[in-house]
PDB file of C-alpha atoms in Angstrom:
ATOM      1  CA  MET A   1      51.941  35.840 131.419  1.00  0.00           C
ATOM      2  CA  PRO A   2      51.019  39.548 131.132  1.00  0.00           C
ATOM      3  CA  GLU A   3      53.095  41.804 128.909  1.00  0.00           C
ATOM      4  CA  ARG A   4      56.073  43.066 130.859  1.00  0.00           C
ATOM      5  CA  PRO A   5      55.909  46.792 131.643  1.00  0.00           C
ATOM      6  CA  SER A   6      58.721  49.055 130.498  1.00  0.00           C
ATOM      7  CA  ALA A   7      60.832  51.223 132.812  1.00  0.00           C
ATOM      8  CA  GLY A   8      58.975  53.949 134.663  1.00  0.00           C
ATOM      9  CA  GLU A   9      55.436  53.789 135.987  1.00  0.00           C
ATOM     10  CA  LEU A  10      53.884  50.380 136.658  1.00  0.00           C
ATOM     11  CA  ARG A  11      50.251  49.256 136.831  1.00  0.00           C
ATOM     12  CA  ILE A  12      49.963  45.609 137.827  1.00  0.00           C
ATOM     13  CA  ARG A  13      46.657  43.781 138.189  1.00  0.00           C
ATOM     14  CA  THR A  14      46.312  41.097 140.848  1.00  0.00           C
ATOM     15  CA  ASP A  15      44.195  37.972 140.656  1.00  0.00           C
ATOM     16  CA  ASP A  16      41.431  39.583 142.723  1.00  0.00           C
ATOM     17  CA  GLY A  17      41.258  42.714 140.602  1.00  0.00           C
ATOM     18  CA  VAL A  18      43.412  45.167 142.561  1.00  0.00           C
ATOM     19  CA  GLU A  19      45.569  47.485 140.446  1.00  0.00           C
ATOM     20  CA  LEU A  20      48.942  48.030 142.089  1.00  0.00           C
ATOM     21  CA  SER A  21      50.656  51.319 141.282  1.00  0.00           C
ATOM     22  CA  GLY A  22      54.429  51.254 141.187  1.00  0.00           C
ATOM     23  CA  GLU A  23      57.613  52.263 139.440  1.00  0.00           C
ATOM     24  CA  GLN A  24      60.937  50.820 138.390  1.00  0.00           C
ATOM     25  CA  GLU A  25      64.196  52.535 137.591  1.00  0.00           C
ATOM     26  CA  GLY A  26      67.882  51.798 137.155  1.00  0.00           C
ATOM     27  CA  GLY A  27      69.938  48.766 136.231  1.00  0.00           C
ATOM     28  CA  ASP A  28      69.273  46.726 133.149  1.00  0.00           C
ATOM     29  CA  VAL A  29      67.190  43.685 132.274  1.00  0.00           C
ATOM     30  CA  GLY A  30      69.906  41.255 133.387  1.00  0.00           C
ATOM     31  CA  GLY A  31      71.069  43.156 136.457  1.00  0.00           C
ATOM     32  CA  SER A  32      70.286  42.710 140.137  1.00  0.00           C
ATOM     33  CA  SER A  33      66.800  43.816 141.182  1.00  0.00           C
ATOM     34  CA  ILE A  34      65.792  45.221 144.563  1.00  0.00           C
ATOM     35  CA  LEU A  35      62.090  45.315 145.363  1.00  0.00           C
ATOM     36  CA  LEU A  36      60.956  47.751 148.072  1.00  0.00           C
ATOM     37  CA  LEU A  37      57.887  47.159 150.259  1.00  0.00           C
ATOM     38  CA  HIS A  38      56.543  49.891 152.532  1.00  0.00           C
ATOM     39  CA  GLY A  39      54.784  49.820 155.881  1.00  0.00           C
ATOM     40  CA  LEU A  40      51.186  50.196 157.003  1.00  0.00           C
ATOM     41  CA  THR A  41      49.722  53.675 156.180  1.00  0.00           C
ATOM     42  CA  ALA A  42      52.825  54.531 154.122  1.00  0.00           C
ATOM     43  CA  THR A  43      53.467  54.587 150.354  1.00  0.00           C
ATOM     44  CA  ARG A  44      56.284  53.342 148.165  1.00  0.00           C
ATOM     45  CA  ARG A  45      58.273  56.526 148.800  1.00  0.00           C
ATOM     46  CA  TYR A  46      58.627  55.682 152.491  1.00  0.00           C
ATOM     47  CA  VAL A  47      61.179  52.894 152.314  1.00  0.00           C
ATOM     48  CA  VAL A  48      64.318  54.707 151.159  1.00  0.00           C
ATOM     49  CA  MET A  49      62.653  58.134 151.401  1.00  0.00           C
ATOM     50  CA  GLY A  50      63.236  59.104 147.780  1.00  0.00           C
ATOM     51  CA  SER A  51      66.954  58.277 147.810  1.00  0.00           C
ATOM     52  CA  ARG A  52      68.375  57.221 144.433  1.00  0.00           C
ATOM     53  CA  THR A  53      71.560  55.725 145.867  1.00  0.00           C
ATOM     54  CA  LEU A  54      70.612  52.209 144.767  1.00  0.00           C
ATOM     55  CA  GLN A  55      69.862  53.264 141.192  1.00  0.00           C
ATOM     56  CA  ARG A  56      73.141  55.161 140.968  1.00  0.00           C
ATOM     57  CA  ALA A  57      74.911  52.015 142.191  1.00  0.00           C
ATOM     58  CA  GLY A  58      73.518  50.155 139.185  1.00  0.00           C
ATOM     59  CA  TYR A  59      70.621  48.278 140.769  1.00  0.00           C
ATOM     60  CA  ARG A  60      67.193  47.940 139.251  1.00  0.00           C
ATOM     61  CA  VAL A  61      64.850  49.298 141.916  1.00  0.00           C
ATOM     62  CA  ILE A  62      61.161  48.399 141.948  1.00  0.00           C
ATOM     63  CA  ALA A  63      58.657  49.862 144.389  1.00  0.00           C
ATOM     64  CA  TYR A  64      54.887  49.729 144.547  1.00  0.00           C
ATOM     65  CA  ASP A  65      52.057  50.937 146.744  1.00  0.00           C
ATOM     66  CA  ALA A  66      50.451  48.124 148.725  1.00  0.00           C
ATOM     67  CA  ARG A  67      46.791  47.414 148.017  1.00  0.00           C
ATOM     68  CA  GLY A  68      44.610  50.260 149.220  1.00  0.00           C
ATOM     69  CA  HIS A  69      47.618  52.526 149.770  1.00  0.00           C
ATOM     70  CA  GLY A  70      48.964  55.416 147.736  1.00  0.00           C
ATOM     71  CA  ARG A  71      47.725  55.179 144.171  1.00  0.00           C
ATOM     72  CA  SER A  72      46.883  51.468 144.278  1.00  0.00           C
ATOM     73  CA  THR A  73      43.209  50.584 144.261  1.00  0.00           C
ATOM     74  CA  ALA A  74      41.246  49.191 147.177  1.00  0.00           C
ATOM     75  CA  ALA A  75      40.754  45.482 147.753  1.00  0.00           C
ATOM     76  CA  PRO A  76      37.403  44.058 146.635  1.00  0.00           C
ATOM     77  CA  GLU A  77      36.546  43.144 150.243  1.00  0.00           C
ATOM     78  CA  PRO A  78      37.369  45.059 153.456  1.00  0.00           C
ATOM     79  CA  GLY A  79      39.047  42.000 154.907  1.00  0.00           C
ATOM     80  CA  ALA A  80      41.392  41.338 151.968  1.00  0.00           C
ATOM     81  CA  TYR A  81      44.474  43.035 153.421  1.00  0.00           C
ATOM     82  CA  GLY A  82      46.084  40.204 155.364  1.00  0.00           C
ATOM     83  CA  TYR A  83      49.564  38.857 154.764  1.00  0.00           C
ATOM     84  CA  ASP A  84      48.315  36.088 152.495  1.00  0.00           C
ATOM     85  CA  ARG A  85      47.014  38.726 150.067  1.00  0.00           C
ATOM     86  CA  LEU A  86      50.023  41.014 150.508  1.00  0.00           C
ATOM     87  CA  ALA A  87      52.408  38.154 149.696  1.00  0.00           C
ATOM     88  CA  ALA A  88      50.301  37.194 146.672  1.00  0.00           C
ATOM     89  CA  ASP A  89      50.565  40.795 145.451  1.00  0.00           C
ATOM     90  CA  LEU A  90      54.349  40.598 145.773  1.00  0.00           C
ATOM     91  CA  GLU A  91      54.332  37.434 143.696  1.00  0.00           C
ATOM     92  CA  ALA A  92      52.168  39.151 141.060  1.00  0.00           C
ATOM     93  CA  VAL A  93      54.715  41.965 140.789  1.00  0.00           C
ATOM     94  CA  LEU A  94      57.616  39.551 140.318  1.00  0.00           C
ATOM     95  CA  ASP A  95      55.681  37.481 137.778  1.00  0.00           C
ATOM     96  CA  THR A  96      54.540  40.471 135.754  1.00  0.00           C
ATOM     97  CA  LEU A  97      58.082  41.818 135.590  1.00  0.00           C
ATOM     98  CA  GLY A  98      59.471  38.410 134.664  1.00  0.00           C
ATOM     99  CA  LEU A  99      61.710  38.242 137.737  1.00  0.00           C
ATOM    100  CA  GLU A 100      62.640  34.786 138.985  1.00  0.00           C
ATOM    101  CA  ARG A 101      64.564  36.201 141.953  1.00  0.00           C
ATOM    102  CA  ALA A 102      65.006  39.555 143.639  1.00  0.00           C
ATOM    103  CA  VAL A 103      66.376  41.177 146.763  1.00  0.00           C
ATOM    104  CA  LEU A 104      63.361  42.026 148.940  1.00  0.00           C
ATOM    105  CA  ALA A 105      63.612  45.011 151.274  1.00  0.00           C
ATOM    106  CA  GLY A 106      60.578  45.859 153.377  1.00  0.00           C
ATOM    107  CA  ALA A 107      59.732  48.156 156.262  1.00  0.00           C
ATOM    108  CA  SER A 108      57.436  46.953 159.059  1.00  0.00           C
ATOM    109  CA  MET A 109      54.400  45.513 157.213  1.00  0.00           C
ATOM    110  CA  GLY A 110      56.662  45.259 154.170  1.00  0.00           C
ATOM    111  CA  ALA A 111      59.261  43.306 156.153  1.00  0.00           C
ATOM    112  CA  HIS A 112      56.606  40.881 157.351  1.00  0.00           C
ATOM    113  CA  THR A 113      55.256  40.519 153.804  1.00  0.00           C
ATOM    114  CA  ALA A 114      58.748  39.750 152.511  1.00  0.00           C
ATOM    115  CA  LEU A 115      59.232  37.127 155.215  1.00  0.00           C
ATOM    116  CA  ARG A 116      55.916  35.428 154.483  1.00  0.00           C
ATOM    117  CA  PHE A 117      56.817  35.270 150.804  1.00  0.00           C
ATOM    118  CA  ALA A 118      60.374  34.068 151.473  1.00  0.00           C
ATOM    119  CA  LEU A 119      59.234  31.249 153.757  1.00  0.00           C
ATOM    120  CA  ARG A 120      56.924  29.930 151.032  1.00  0.00           C
ATOM    121  CA  ASN A 121      59.020  30.777 147.966  1.00  0.00           C
ATOM    122  CA  PRO A 122      62.667  30.511 149.054  1.00  0.00           C
ATOM    123  CA  THR A 123      64.078  30.069 145.541  1.00  0.00           C
ATOM    124  CA  ARG A 124      62.682  33.441 144.454  1.00  0.00           C
ATOM    125  CA  VAL A 125      64.465  35.500 147.099  1.00  0.00           C
ATOM    126  CA  ALA A 126      68.109  36.492 146.643  1.00  0.00           C
ATOM    127  CA  ALA A 127      68.430  38.379 149.946  1.00  0.00           C
ATOM    128  CA  LEU A 128      66.265  40.033 152.574  1.00  0.00           C
ATOM    129  CA  GLY A 129      66.352  43.516 154.048  1.00  0.00           C
ATOM    130  CA  LEU A 130      64.057  43.548 157.095  1.00  0.00           C
ATOM    131  CA  ILE A 131      63.558  47.130 158.268  1.00  0.00           C
ATOM    132  CA  THR A 132      61.998  47.774 161.682  1.00  0.00           C
ATOM    133  CA  PRO A 133      60.027  44.524 162.008  1.00  0.00           C
ATOM    134  CA  SER A 134      57.533  44.449 164.866  1.00  0.00           C
ATOM    135  CA  PHE A 135      55.686  41.128 164.647  1.00  0.00           C
ATOM    136  CA  ASP A 136      56.422  38.677 167.450  1.00  0.00           C
ATOM    137  CA  PRO A 137      54.350  35.481 167.114  1.00  0.00           C
ATOM    138  CA  GLU A 138      54.766  34.721 170.798  1.00  0.00           C
ATOM    139  CA  ARG A 139      53.512  38.161 171.847  1.00  0.00           C
ATOM    140  CA  PRO A 140      50.516  38.916 169.603  1.00  0.00           C
ATOM    141  CA  PRO A 141      48.708  42.261 169.997  1.00  0.00           C
ATOM    142  CA  ASP A 142      46.513  42.336 173.075  1.00  0.00           C
ATOM    143  CA  ALA A 143      42.957  43.701 173.195  1.00  0.00           C
ATOM    144  CA  GLU A 144      44.123  47.195 174.134  1.00  0.00           C
ATOM    145  CA  THR A 145      46.592  47.356 171.252  1.00  0.00           C
ATOM    146  CA  LEU A 146      43.985  46.168 168.756  1.00  0.00           C
ATOM    147  CA  ALA A 147      41.534  48.726 170.120  1.00  0.00           C
ATOM    148  CA  ASN A 148      44.135  51.428 169.445  1.00  0.00           C
ATOM    149  CA  TRP A 149      44.473  50.272 165.828  1.00  0.00           C
ATOM    150  CA  ASP A 150      40.705  50.273 165.478  1.00  0.00           C
ATOM    151  CA  ALA A 151      40.552  53.812 166.879  1.00  0.00           C
ATOM    152  CA  LEU A 152      43.028  54.954 164.227  1.00  0.00           C
ATOM    153  CA  ALA A 153      40.871  53.349 161.534  1.00  0.00           C
ATOM    154  CA  GLU A 154      37.729  54.998 162.889  1.00  0.00           C
ATOM    155  CA  GLY A 155      39.411  58.380 163.135  1.00  0.00           C
ATOM    156  CA  LEU A 156      40.632  58.145 159.548  1.00  0.00           C
ATOM    157  CA  ARG A 157      37.198  57.119 158.250  1.00  0.00           C
ATOM    158  CA  GLU A 158      35.309  59.812 160.125  1.00  0.00           C
ATOM    159  CA  ARG A 159      37.633  62.828 159.988  1.00  0.00           C
ATOM    160  CA  GLY A 160      40.472  61.990 157.652  1.00  0.00           C
ATOM    161  CA  VAL A 161      44.054  62.890 158.551  1.00  0.00           C
ATOM    162  CA  GLU A 162      43.037  64.986 161.571  1.00  0.00           C
ATOM    163  CA  GLY A 163      40.940  62.154 162.955  1.00  0.00           C
ATOM    164  CA  PHE A 164      43.861  59.760 162.628  1.00  0.00           C
ATOM    165  CA  VAL A 165      46.311  62.174 164.262  1.00  0.00           C
ATOM    166  CA  ASP A 166      43.921  62.809 167.144  1.00  0.00           C
ATOM    167  CA  ALA A 167      43.671  59.046 167.747  1.00  0.00           C
ATOM    168  CA  TYR A 168      47.432  58.474 167.463  1.00  0.00           C
ATOM    169  CA  ASP A 169      49.248  57.862 170.743  1.00  0.00           C
ATOM    170  CA  PHE A 170      52.368  60.017 170.723  1.00  0.00           C
ATOM    171  CA  SER A 171      52.950  59.560 174.464  1.00  0.00           C
ATOM    172  CA  GLY A 172      55.602  56.893 173.988  1.00  0.00           C
ATOM    173  CA  LEU A 173      57.842  59.273 172.051  1.00  0.00           C
ATOM    174  CA  SER A 174      60.447  61.496 173.611  1.00  0.00           C
ATOM    175  CA  GLY A 175      60.131  65.211 172.916  1.00  0.00           C
ATOM    176  CA  ALA A 176      63.001  65.055 170.455  1.00  0.00           C
ATOM    177  CA  TRP A 177      60.995  62.820 168.111  1.00  0.00           C
ATOM    178  CA  ARG A 178      57.333  63.743 168.565  1.00  0.00           C
ATOM    179  CA  ASP A 179      57.218  66.679 166.120  1.00  0.00           C
ATOM    180  CA  THR A 180      59.108  64.700 163.476  1.00  0.00           C
ATOM    181  CA  VAL A 181      56.820  61.690 163.749  1.00  0.00           C
ATOM    182  CA  GLU A 182      53.641  63.786 163.632  1.00  0.00           C
ATOM    183  CA  ARG A 183      54.862  65.644 160.545  1.00  0.00           C
ATOM    184  CA  VAL A 184      55.706  62.424 158.722  1.00  0.00           C
ATOM    185  CA  VAL A 185      52.391  60.832 159.743  1.00  0.00           C
ATOM    186  CA  ARG A 186      50.518  63.755 158.195  1.00  0.00           C
ATOM    187  CA  GLN A 187      52.582  63.619 155.012  1.00  0.00           C
ATOM    188  CA  ARG A 188      52.094  59.885 154.600  1.00  0.00           C
ATOM    189  CA  LEU A 189      48.355  59.955 155.127  1.00  0.00           C
ATOM    190  CA  ALA A 190      47.849  62.818 152.690  1.00  0.00           C
ATOM    191  CA  ALA A 191      49.304  60.674 149.883  1.00  0.00           C
ATOM    192  CA  HIS A 192      46.480  58.099 149.745  1.00  0.00           C
ATOM    193  CA  GLU A 193      43.818  58.137 147.051  1.00  0.00           C
ATOM    194  CA  HIS A 194      41.628  55.686 148.997  1.00  0.00           C
ATOM    195  CA  PRO A 195      41.835  56.539 152.716  1.00  0.00           C
ATOM    196  CA  GLU A 196      38.870  54.295 153.463  1.00  0.00           C
ATOM    197  CA  ALA A 197      40.946  51.362 152.204  1.00  0.00           C
ATOM    198  CA  VAL A 198      43.819  52.383 154.479  1.00  0.00           C
ATOM    199  CA  ALA A 199      41.315  52.355 157.338  1.00  0.00           C
ATOM    200  CA  ASP A 200      40.344  48.793 156.400  1.00  0.00           C
ATOM    201  CA  SER A 201      44.029  47.839 156.399  1.00  0.00           C
ATOM    202  CA  LEU A 202      44.449  49.285 159.879  1.00  0.00           C
ATOM    203  CA  GLU A 203      41.860  46.825 161.148  1.00  0.00           C
ATOM    204  CA  VAL A 204      43.156  43.781 159.262  1.00  0.00           C
ATOM    205  CA  VAL A 205      46.968  43.897 159.166  1.00  0.00           C
ATOM    206  CA  PRO A 206      47.554  43.990 162.959  1.00  0.00           C
ATOM    207  CA  ARG A 207      45.353  40.891 163.275  1.00  0.00           C
ATOM    208  CA  SER A 208      47.157  38.998 160.511  1.00  0.00           C
ATOM    209  CA  ARG A 209      50.103  36.672 161.174  1.00  0.00           C
ATOM    210  CA  PRO A 210      52.910  36.508 158.584  1.00  0.00           C
ATOM    211  CA  PHE A 211      54.247  33.345 160.225  1.00  0.00           C
ATOM    212  CA  GLU A 212      53.337  31.226 163.236  1.00  0.00           C
ATOM    213  CA  ARG A 213      56.572  30.560 165.137  1.00  0.00           C
ATOM    214  CA  ILE A 214      59.794  32.521 165.511  1.00  0.00           C
ATOM    215  CA  ALA A 215      61.671  29.255 164.887  1.00  0.00           C
ATOM    216  CA  GLU A 216      60.433  29.326 161.292  1.00  0.00           C
ATOM    217  CA  LEU A 217      62.903  32.130 160.613  1.00  0.00           C
ATOM    218  CA  ALA A 218      65.738  29.623 160.998  1.00  0.00           C
ATOM    219  CA  ASP A 219      64.673  28.293 157.589  1.00  0.00           C
ATOM    220  CA  ILE A 220      65.661  31.558 155.877  1.00  0.00           C
ATOM    221  CA  GLY A 221      68.832  30.657 154.015  1.00  0.00           C
ATOM    222  CA  VAL A 222      69.672  33.868 152.162  1.00  0.00           C
ATOM    223  CA  PRO A 223      71.835  36.805 153.267  1.00  0.00           C
ATOM    224  CA  THR A 224      69.718  39.033 155.494  1.00  0.00           C
ATOM    225  CA  VAL A 225      70.119  42.385 157.177  1.00  0.00           C
ATOM    226  CA  VAL A 226      67.801  43.465 159.976  1.00  0.00           C
ATOM    227  CA  VAL A 227      67.664  47.242 160.354  1.00  0.00           C
ATOM    228  CA  ALA A 228      66.216  48.039 163.767  1.00  0.00           C
ATOM    229  CA  SER A 229      65.630  51.316 165.609  1.00  0.00           C
ATOM    230  CA  ARG A 230      66.067  52.220 169.244  1.00  0.00           C
ATOM    231  CA  ASP A 231      62.896  52.393 171.283  1.00  0.00           C
ATOM    232  CA  GLU A 232      63.294  56.066 172.216  1.00  0.00           C
ATOM    233  CA  ALA A 233      62.593  57.055 168.603  1.00  0.00           C
ATOM    234  CA  ASP A 234      60.353  54.196 167.489  1.00  0.00           C
ATOM    235  CA  PRO A 235      58.732  52.297 170.362  1.00  0.00           C
ATOM    236  CA  THR A 236      56.150  50.644 168.083  1.00  0.00           C
ATOM    237  CA  HIS A 237      58.958  48.674 166.386  1.00  0.00           C
ATOM    238  CA  PRO A 238      60.827  47.290 169.399  1.00  0.00           C
ATOM    239  CA  LEU A 239      64.570  46.848 169.117  1.00  0.00           C
ATOM    240  CA  ALA A 240      64.174  43.511 170.918  1.00  0.00           C
ATOM    241  CA  VAL A 241      62.120  42.149 168.003  1.00  0.00           C
ATOM    242  CA  GLY A 242      64.800  43.110 165.498  1.00  0.00           C
ATOM    243  CA  GLU A 243      67.447  41.529 167.689  1.00  0.00           C
ATOM    244  CA  ARG A 244      65.433  38.322 167.901  1.00  0.00           C
ATOM    245  CA  TYR A 245      65.002  38.128 164.134  1.00  0.00           C
ATOM    246  CA  ALA A 246      68.735  38.699 163.634  1.00  0.00           C
ATOM    247  CA  THR A 247      69.730  35.947 166.069  1.00  0.00           C
ATOM    248  CA  THR A 248      67.239  33.446 164.614  1.00  0.00           C
ATOM    249  CA  ILE A 249      67.948  33.887 160.892  1.00  0.00           C
ATOM    250  CA  PRO A 250      71.219  32.034 160.230  1.00  0.00           C
ATOM    251  CA  ARG A 251      72.838  34.491 157.788  1.00  0.00           C
ATOM    252  CA  ALA A 252      71.478  37.687 159.304  1.00  0.00           C
ATOM    253  CA  ARG A 253      73.251  40.682 160.755  1.00  0.00           C
ATOM    254  CA  LEU A 254      71.756  43.469 162.833  1.00  0.00           C
ATOM    255  CA  VAL A 255      72.179  47.147 161.971  1.00  0.00           C
ATOM    256  CA  VAL A 256      71.085  49.813 164.443  1.00  0.00           C
ATOM    257  CA  GLU A 257      72.144  53.394 165.066  1.00  0.00           C
ATOM    258  CA  ASP A 258      74.612  54.170 167.852  1.00  0.00           C
ATOM    259  CA  PRO A 259      72.936  54.958 171.181  1.00  0.00           C
ATOM    260  CA  GLY A 260      74.564  58.375 171.514  1.00  0.00           C
ATOM    261  CA  PRO A 261      74.797  60.921 172.939  1.00  0.00           C
ATOM    262  CA  PRO A 262      74.043  62.865 170.911  1.00  0.00           C
ATOM    263  CA  ILE A 263      70.624  61.432 170.012  1.00  0.00           C
ATOM    264  CA  ARG A 264      70.807  59.970 166.522  1.00  0.00           C
ATOM    265  CA  SER A 265      68.097  59.632 163.905  1.00  0.00           C
ATOM    266  CA  PRO A 266      67.285  55.982 163.168  1.00  0.00           C
ATOM    267  CA  ILE A 267      69.007  54.532 160.109  1.00  0.00           C
ATOM    268  CA  ALA A 268      65.553  53.385 158.943  1.00  0.00           C
ATOM    269  CA  TRP A 269      64.568  57.057 158.635  1.00  0.00           C
ATOM    270  CA  GLN A 270      67.663  58.049 156.632  1.00  0.00           C
ATOM    271  CA  GLY A 271      67.089  57.049 153.017  1.00  0.00           C
ATOM    272  CA  GLY A 272      70.668  57.466 151.896  1.00  0.00           C
ATOM    273  CA  GLN A 273      72.179  55.558 154.818  1.00  0.00           C
ATOM    274  CA  LEU A 274      69.578  52.817 154.551  1.00  0.00           C
ATOM    275  CA  SER A 275      70.240  52.506 150.823  1.00  0.00           C
ATOM    276  CA  LYS A 276      73.934  51.982 151.493  1.00  0.00           C
ATOM    277  CA  VAL A 277      73.067  49.133 153.874  1.00  0.00           C
ATOM    278  CA  LEU A 278      70.822  47.568 151.220  1.00  0.00           C
ATOM    279  CA  ALA A 279      73.450  47.998 148.496  1.00  0.00           C
ATOM    280  CA  GLU A 280      75.983  46.171 150.651  1.00  0.00           C
ATOM    281  CA  LEU A 281      73.453  43.387 151.175  1.00  0.00           C
ATOM    282  CA  ALA A 282      72.740  43.096 147.449  1.00  0.00           C
ATOM    283  CA  ALA A 283      76.450  43.003 146.643  1.00  0.00           C
ATOM    284  CA  HIS A 284      76.749  39.715 148.544  1.00  0.00           C
ATOM    285  CA  THR A 285      74.056  37.852 146.591  1.00  0.00           C
TER     286      THR A 285
END
């Protein structure tokens, strides 16, 4: 087993040569560990948005940039960004840090990665925080949706952040959210050292399946919280999907912001509030 990194910055090498960039802070060697997994085109900052609530509560918090994202290196092949590889990367992080079990909290792609890992390695997961999941195995992306993902990838390759933003469909957002989403999209994309690898991910991840049947989620036996958002703010992560996950996983509960009025920011976008939800989850492991 590789030498275990000390607190602070992490560099973890996977079995196919990717170097994952991450960090760990808080807790102690024997304390509870919470591992954060971000979404597609994001970085490790965009799970709890820089909040240190979990560390102050005494938890050891580990976060890393997914392959090709942030400061992690690109995959050796353009197609090596599917959920099989993402789950293997998660396992490499746990192994390198000497963690037999951890609370896994992931947003979107990160939630799907955590689920794929949990279904295959149930003894290594203490609890699950599934933030804005969007994958529905019975309603896979249609040709138009995949074409939209491909257009984002092409825009990013050809013209960088501006190309991506020009290809992004903001039409499904209400006026109250459009400016916020566009600003965050720009910030997230500017944080990547290998934008061409992010473009590859945009073509692969939407075509990858973290699991085959929704009924598989009934095998998840650990405490789980599903943090969903209302469609007015985040139509690409349908509330109905979060509700379905929460009703299928036996020990799951659903958390979603009140409908208003007034219009409320999704809990998934509020790092401090989200961290409190995750701390409550971890306290019951």
